[in-house]
Short mmCIF file of C-alpha atoms in Angstrom, two decimals:
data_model
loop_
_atom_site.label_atom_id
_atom_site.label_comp_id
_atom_site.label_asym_id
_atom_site.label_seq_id
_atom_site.Cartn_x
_atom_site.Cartn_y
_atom_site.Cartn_z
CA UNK A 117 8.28 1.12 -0.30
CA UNK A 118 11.82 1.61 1.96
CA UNK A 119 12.02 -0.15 5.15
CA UNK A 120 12.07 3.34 6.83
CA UNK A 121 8.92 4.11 4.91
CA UNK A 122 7.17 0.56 6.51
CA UNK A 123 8.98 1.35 9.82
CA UNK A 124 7.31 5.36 9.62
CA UNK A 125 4.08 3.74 8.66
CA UNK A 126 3.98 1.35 11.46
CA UNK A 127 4.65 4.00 13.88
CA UNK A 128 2.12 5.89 12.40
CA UNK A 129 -0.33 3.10 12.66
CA UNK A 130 0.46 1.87 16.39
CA UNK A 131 -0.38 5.28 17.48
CA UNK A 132 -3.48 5.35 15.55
CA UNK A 133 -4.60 2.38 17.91
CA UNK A 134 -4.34 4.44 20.79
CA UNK A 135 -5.92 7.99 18.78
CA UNK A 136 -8.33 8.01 15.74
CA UNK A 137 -7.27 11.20 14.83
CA UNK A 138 -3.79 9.72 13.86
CA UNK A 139 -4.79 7.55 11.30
CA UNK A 140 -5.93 10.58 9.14
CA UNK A 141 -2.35 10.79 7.61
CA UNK A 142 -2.79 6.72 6.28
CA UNK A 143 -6.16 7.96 4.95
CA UNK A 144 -4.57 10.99 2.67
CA UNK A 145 -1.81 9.05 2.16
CA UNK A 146 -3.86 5.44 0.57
CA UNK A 147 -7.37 7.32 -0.33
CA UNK A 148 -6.41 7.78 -3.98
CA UNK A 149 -5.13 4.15 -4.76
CA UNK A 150 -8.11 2.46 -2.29
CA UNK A 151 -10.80 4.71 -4.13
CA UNK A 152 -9.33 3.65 -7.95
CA UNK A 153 -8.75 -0.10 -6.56
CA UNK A 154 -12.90 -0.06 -5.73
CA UNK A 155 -13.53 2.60 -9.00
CA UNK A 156 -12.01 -0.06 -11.23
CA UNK A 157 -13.99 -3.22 -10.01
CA UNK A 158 -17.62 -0.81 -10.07
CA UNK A 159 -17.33 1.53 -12.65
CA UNK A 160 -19.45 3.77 -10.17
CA UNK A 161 -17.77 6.75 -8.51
CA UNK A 162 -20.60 7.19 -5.99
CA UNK A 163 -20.33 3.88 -5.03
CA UNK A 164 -16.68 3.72 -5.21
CA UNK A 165 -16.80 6.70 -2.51
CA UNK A 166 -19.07 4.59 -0.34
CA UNK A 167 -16.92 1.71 -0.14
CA UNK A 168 -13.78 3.57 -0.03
CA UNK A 169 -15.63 5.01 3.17
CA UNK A 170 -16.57 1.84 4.11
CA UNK A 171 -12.93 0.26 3.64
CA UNK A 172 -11.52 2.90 5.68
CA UNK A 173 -13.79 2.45 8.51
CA UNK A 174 -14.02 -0.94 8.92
CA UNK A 175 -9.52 -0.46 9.09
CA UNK A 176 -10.47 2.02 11.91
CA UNK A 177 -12.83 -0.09 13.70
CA UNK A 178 -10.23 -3.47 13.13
CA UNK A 179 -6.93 -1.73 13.72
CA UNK A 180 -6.50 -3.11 16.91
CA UNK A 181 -6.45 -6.63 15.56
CA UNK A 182 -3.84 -5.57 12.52
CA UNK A 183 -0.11 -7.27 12.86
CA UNK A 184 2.29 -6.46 10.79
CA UNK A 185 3.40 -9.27 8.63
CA UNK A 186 5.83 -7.40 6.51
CA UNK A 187 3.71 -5.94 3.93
CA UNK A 188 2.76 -2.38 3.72
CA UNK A 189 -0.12 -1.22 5.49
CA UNK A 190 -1.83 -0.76 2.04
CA UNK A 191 -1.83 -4.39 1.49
CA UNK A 192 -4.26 -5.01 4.26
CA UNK A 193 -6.63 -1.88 2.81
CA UNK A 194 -6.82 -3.68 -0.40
CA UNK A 195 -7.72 -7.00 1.30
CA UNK A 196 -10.72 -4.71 2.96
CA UNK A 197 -11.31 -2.88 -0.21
CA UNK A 198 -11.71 -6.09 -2.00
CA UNK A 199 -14.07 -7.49 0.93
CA UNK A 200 -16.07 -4.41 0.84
CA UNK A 201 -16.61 -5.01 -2.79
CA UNK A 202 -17.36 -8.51 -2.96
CA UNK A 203 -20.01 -7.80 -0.03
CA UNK A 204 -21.56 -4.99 -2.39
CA UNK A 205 -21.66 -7.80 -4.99
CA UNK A 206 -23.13 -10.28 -3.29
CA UNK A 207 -25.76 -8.24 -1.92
CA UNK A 208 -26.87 -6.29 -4.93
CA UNK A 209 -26.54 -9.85 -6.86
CA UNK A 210 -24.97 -7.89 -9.70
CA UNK A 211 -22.52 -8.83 -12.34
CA UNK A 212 -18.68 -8.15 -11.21
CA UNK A 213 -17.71 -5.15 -13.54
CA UNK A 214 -13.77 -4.77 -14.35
CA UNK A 215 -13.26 -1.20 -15.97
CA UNK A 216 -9.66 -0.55 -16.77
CA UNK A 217 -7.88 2.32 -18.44
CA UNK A 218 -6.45 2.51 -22.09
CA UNK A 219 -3.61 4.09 -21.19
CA UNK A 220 -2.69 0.92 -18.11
CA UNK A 221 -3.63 -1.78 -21.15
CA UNK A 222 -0.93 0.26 -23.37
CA UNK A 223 1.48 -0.03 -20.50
CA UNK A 224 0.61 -3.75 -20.07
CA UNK A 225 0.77 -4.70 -24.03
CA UNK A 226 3.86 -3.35 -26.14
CA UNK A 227 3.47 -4.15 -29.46
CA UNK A 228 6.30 -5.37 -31.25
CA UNK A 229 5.81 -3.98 -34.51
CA UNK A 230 2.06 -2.21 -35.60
CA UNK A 231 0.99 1.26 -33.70
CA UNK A 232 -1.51 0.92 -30.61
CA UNK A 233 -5.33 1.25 -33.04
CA UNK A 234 -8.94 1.13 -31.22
CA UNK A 235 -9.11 -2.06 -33.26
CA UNK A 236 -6.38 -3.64 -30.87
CA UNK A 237 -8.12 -1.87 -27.86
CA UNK A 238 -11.56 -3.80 -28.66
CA UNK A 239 -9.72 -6.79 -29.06
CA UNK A 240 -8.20 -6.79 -25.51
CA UNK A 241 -11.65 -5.54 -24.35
CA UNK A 242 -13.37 -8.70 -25.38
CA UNK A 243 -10.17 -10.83 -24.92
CA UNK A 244 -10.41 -9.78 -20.63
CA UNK A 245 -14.16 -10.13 -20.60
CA UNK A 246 -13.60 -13.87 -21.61
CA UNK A 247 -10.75 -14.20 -18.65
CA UNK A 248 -11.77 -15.35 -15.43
CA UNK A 249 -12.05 -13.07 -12.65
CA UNK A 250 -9.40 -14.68 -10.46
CA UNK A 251 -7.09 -14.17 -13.20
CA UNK A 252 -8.35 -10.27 -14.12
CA UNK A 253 -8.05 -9.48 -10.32
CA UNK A 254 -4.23 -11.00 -10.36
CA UNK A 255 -3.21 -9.20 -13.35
CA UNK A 256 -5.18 -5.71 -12.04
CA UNK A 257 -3.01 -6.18 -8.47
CA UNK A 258 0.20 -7.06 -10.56
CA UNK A 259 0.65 -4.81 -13.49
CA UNK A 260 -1.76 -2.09 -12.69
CA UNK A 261 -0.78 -1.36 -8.12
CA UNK A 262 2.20 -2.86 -9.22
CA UNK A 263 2.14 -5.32 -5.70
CA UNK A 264 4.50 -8.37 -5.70
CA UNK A 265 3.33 -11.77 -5.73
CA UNK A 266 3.70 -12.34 -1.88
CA UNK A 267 1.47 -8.97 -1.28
CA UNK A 268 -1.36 -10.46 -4.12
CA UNK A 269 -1.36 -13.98 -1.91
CA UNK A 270 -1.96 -12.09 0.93
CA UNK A 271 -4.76 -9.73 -1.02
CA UNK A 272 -6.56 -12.61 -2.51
CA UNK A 273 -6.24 -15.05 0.40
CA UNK A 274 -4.25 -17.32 -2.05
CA UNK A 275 -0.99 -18.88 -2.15
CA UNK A 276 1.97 -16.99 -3.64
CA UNK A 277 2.84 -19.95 -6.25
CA UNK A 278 -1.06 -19.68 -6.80
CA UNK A 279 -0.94 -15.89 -7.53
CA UNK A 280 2.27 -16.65 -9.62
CA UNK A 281 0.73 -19.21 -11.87
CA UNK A 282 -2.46 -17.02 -12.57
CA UNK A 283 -0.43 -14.40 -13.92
CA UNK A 284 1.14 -16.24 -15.76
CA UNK A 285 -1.45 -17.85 -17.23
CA UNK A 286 -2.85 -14.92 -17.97
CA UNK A 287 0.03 -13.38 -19.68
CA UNK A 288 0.91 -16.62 -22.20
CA UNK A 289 -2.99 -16.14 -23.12
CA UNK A 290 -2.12 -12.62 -23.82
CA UNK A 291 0.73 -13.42 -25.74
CA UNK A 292 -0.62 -16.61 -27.82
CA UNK A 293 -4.02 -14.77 -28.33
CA UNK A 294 -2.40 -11.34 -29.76
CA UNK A 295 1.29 -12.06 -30.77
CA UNK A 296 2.47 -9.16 -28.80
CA UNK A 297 5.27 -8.34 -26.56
CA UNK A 298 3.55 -8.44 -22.82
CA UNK A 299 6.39 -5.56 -20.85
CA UNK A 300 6.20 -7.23 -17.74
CA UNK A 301 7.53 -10.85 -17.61
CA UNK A 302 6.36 -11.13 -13.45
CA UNK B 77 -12.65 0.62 -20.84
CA UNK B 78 -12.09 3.96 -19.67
CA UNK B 79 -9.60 6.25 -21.17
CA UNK B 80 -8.18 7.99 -17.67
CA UNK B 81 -8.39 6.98 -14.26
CA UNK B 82 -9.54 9.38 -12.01
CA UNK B 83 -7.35 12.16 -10.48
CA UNK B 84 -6.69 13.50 -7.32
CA UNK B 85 -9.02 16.33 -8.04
CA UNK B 86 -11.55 13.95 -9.03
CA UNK B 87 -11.43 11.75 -5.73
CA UNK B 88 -11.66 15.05 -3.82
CA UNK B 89 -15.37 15.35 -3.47
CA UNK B 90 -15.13 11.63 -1.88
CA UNK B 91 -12.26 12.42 0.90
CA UNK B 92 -13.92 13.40 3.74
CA UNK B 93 -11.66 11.58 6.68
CA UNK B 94 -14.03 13.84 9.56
CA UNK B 95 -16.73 11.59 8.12
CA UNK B 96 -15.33 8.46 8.54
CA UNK B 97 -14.07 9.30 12.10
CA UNK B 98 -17.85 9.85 12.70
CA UNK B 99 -18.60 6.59 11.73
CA UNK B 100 -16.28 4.44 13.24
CA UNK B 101 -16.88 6.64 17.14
CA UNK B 102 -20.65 5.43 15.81
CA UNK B 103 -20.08 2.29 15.24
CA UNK B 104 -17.72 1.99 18.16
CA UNK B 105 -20.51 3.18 20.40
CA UNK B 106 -22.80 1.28 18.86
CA UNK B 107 -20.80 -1.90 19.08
CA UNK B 108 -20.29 -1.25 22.78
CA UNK B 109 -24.13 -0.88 23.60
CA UNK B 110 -24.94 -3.97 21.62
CA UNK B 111 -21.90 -5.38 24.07
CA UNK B 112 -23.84 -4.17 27.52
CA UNK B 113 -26.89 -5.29 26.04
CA UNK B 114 -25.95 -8.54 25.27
CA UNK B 115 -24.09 -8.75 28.89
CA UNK B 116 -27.42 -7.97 30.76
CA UNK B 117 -29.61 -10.30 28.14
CA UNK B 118 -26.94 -13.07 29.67
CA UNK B 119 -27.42 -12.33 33.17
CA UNK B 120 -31.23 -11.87 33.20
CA UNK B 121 -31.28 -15.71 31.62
CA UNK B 122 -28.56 -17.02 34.34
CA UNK B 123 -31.40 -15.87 37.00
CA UNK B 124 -34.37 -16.66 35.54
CA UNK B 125 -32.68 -20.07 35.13
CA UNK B 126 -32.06 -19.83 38.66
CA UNK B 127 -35.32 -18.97 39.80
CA UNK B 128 -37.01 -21.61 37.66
CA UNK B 129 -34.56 -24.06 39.03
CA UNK B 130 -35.31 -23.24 42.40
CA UNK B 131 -39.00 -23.07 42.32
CA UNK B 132 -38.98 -26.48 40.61
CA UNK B 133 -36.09 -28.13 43.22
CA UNK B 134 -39.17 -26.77 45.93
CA UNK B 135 -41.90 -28.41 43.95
CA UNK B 136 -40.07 -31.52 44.16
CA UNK B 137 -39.10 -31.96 47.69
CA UNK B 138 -42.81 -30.88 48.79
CA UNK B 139 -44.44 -33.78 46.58
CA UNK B 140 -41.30 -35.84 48.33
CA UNK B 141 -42.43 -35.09 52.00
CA UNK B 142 -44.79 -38.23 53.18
CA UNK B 143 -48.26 -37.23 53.65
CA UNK B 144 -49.05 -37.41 57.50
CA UNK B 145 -52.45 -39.24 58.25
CA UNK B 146 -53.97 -38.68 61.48
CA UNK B 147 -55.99 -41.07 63.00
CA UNK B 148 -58.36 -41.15 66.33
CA UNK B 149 -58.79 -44.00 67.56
CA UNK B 150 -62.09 -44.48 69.86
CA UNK B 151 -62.34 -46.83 72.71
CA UNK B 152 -66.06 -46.38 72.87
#
């Protein structure tokens, strides 16, 4: 995102303190991303809906207390979005689903000599369901939003050299465990 | 693992930004009665605490006053 884009959005934003009604252009412009964000950590579009809803009201009903702190607005949506869900989660006392698609773990992983088989897919299937879910929620926020390190700390309420290390951590474990090329170095 | 992530058309059914404007005046509102409520829940203590205190400062000083004894003396 340009600075002019962050300076538009802020604009945008700082009016939507004074009218509701402004914030409507925020809402088309994040819906899609929020709603996948909360799709890929429930695996339940009716419940991804909800707490899209959710996210985007509980922005509405905060707004006044939001400060920019150089990030995109977005960032602050995901930190909701990722509230929102851990609140379903702790309430329904179910067990934290991560559904990714193929065609993001094929963007991830670029093998270095054999063709992409369902063989390979099952193995990264089982290899993330053994990761920890600090590490699958760095590596969802850094390869799959594509949001830099500073904008995951702020997500995750972590440090920066914290998110850093996790996805990093993550990605040797990819590379030991399936002696693949990972695209993204970080 | 899911082979697609949803599209734009597919998130469709879910955008309704009318809706969530609804809920957040609702919420607003709702926050705002809880707000008076709590306001008049505060003063209603403050003068019941008052009253209590008062009554209770009046007990006090009328068990403080001396009790007066009058007695008639006869020269009979």
């Amino acid at each position: 995102m340009s600075e002019a884009e962050i300076r538009k959005e802020q604009e945008v934003i700082e009016r939507s303190k004074k009218e509701p009604q402004a914030f409507g252009e925020i809402y088309e412009h994040y819906f899609d991303r929020i709603f996948n964000y909360i799709y890929r950590q429930t695996d339940d579009e009716e419940l991804a809906g909800d707490l899209c809803s959710q996210t985007f009201v509980n922005a509405l009903n905060h707004l006044h207390k939001y400060e920019f702190r150089g990030f995109p607005f977005s960032a602050w949506l995901y930190k909701i979005a990722g509230n929102e869900v851990n609140k379903h989660y702790r309430k329904s006392k179910g067990k934290k689903v991560f559904s990714i698609e193929e065609l993001k773990v094929k963007e991830l992983v670029e093998q270095a000599s054999d063709g992409w088989d369902e063989e390979m897919v099952n193995k990264v299937i089982n290899y993330m369901n053994e990761l920890p879910t600090d590490m699958i929620q760095v590596l969802e926020l850094r390869f799959f939003e594509d949001k830099d390190f500073k904008e995951i700390a702020f997500i995750l309420d972590i440090t920066e050299s914290g998110a850093k290390m996790r996805t990093y951590r993550a990605l040797d474990k990819l590379r030991t465990h399936f002696h693949i090329k990972v695209k993204y170095n970080g | 693992m899911r082979r697609q992530r949803l599209t734009a058309r597919g998130t469709e059914r879910f955008r309704n930004y009318d809706a969530v404007l609804r809920q957040h005046e609702q919420e607003k509102r709702m926050k705002k009665i809880v707000r008076v409520f709590t306001f008049f829940v505060l003063i209603a203590g403050i003068i019941v605490l008052y009253v209590m205190v008062n009554r209770w400062e009046k007990k006090v000083k009328s068990k403080d006053v001396p009790k007066k004894e009058v007695r008639i003396k006869s020269n009979r």
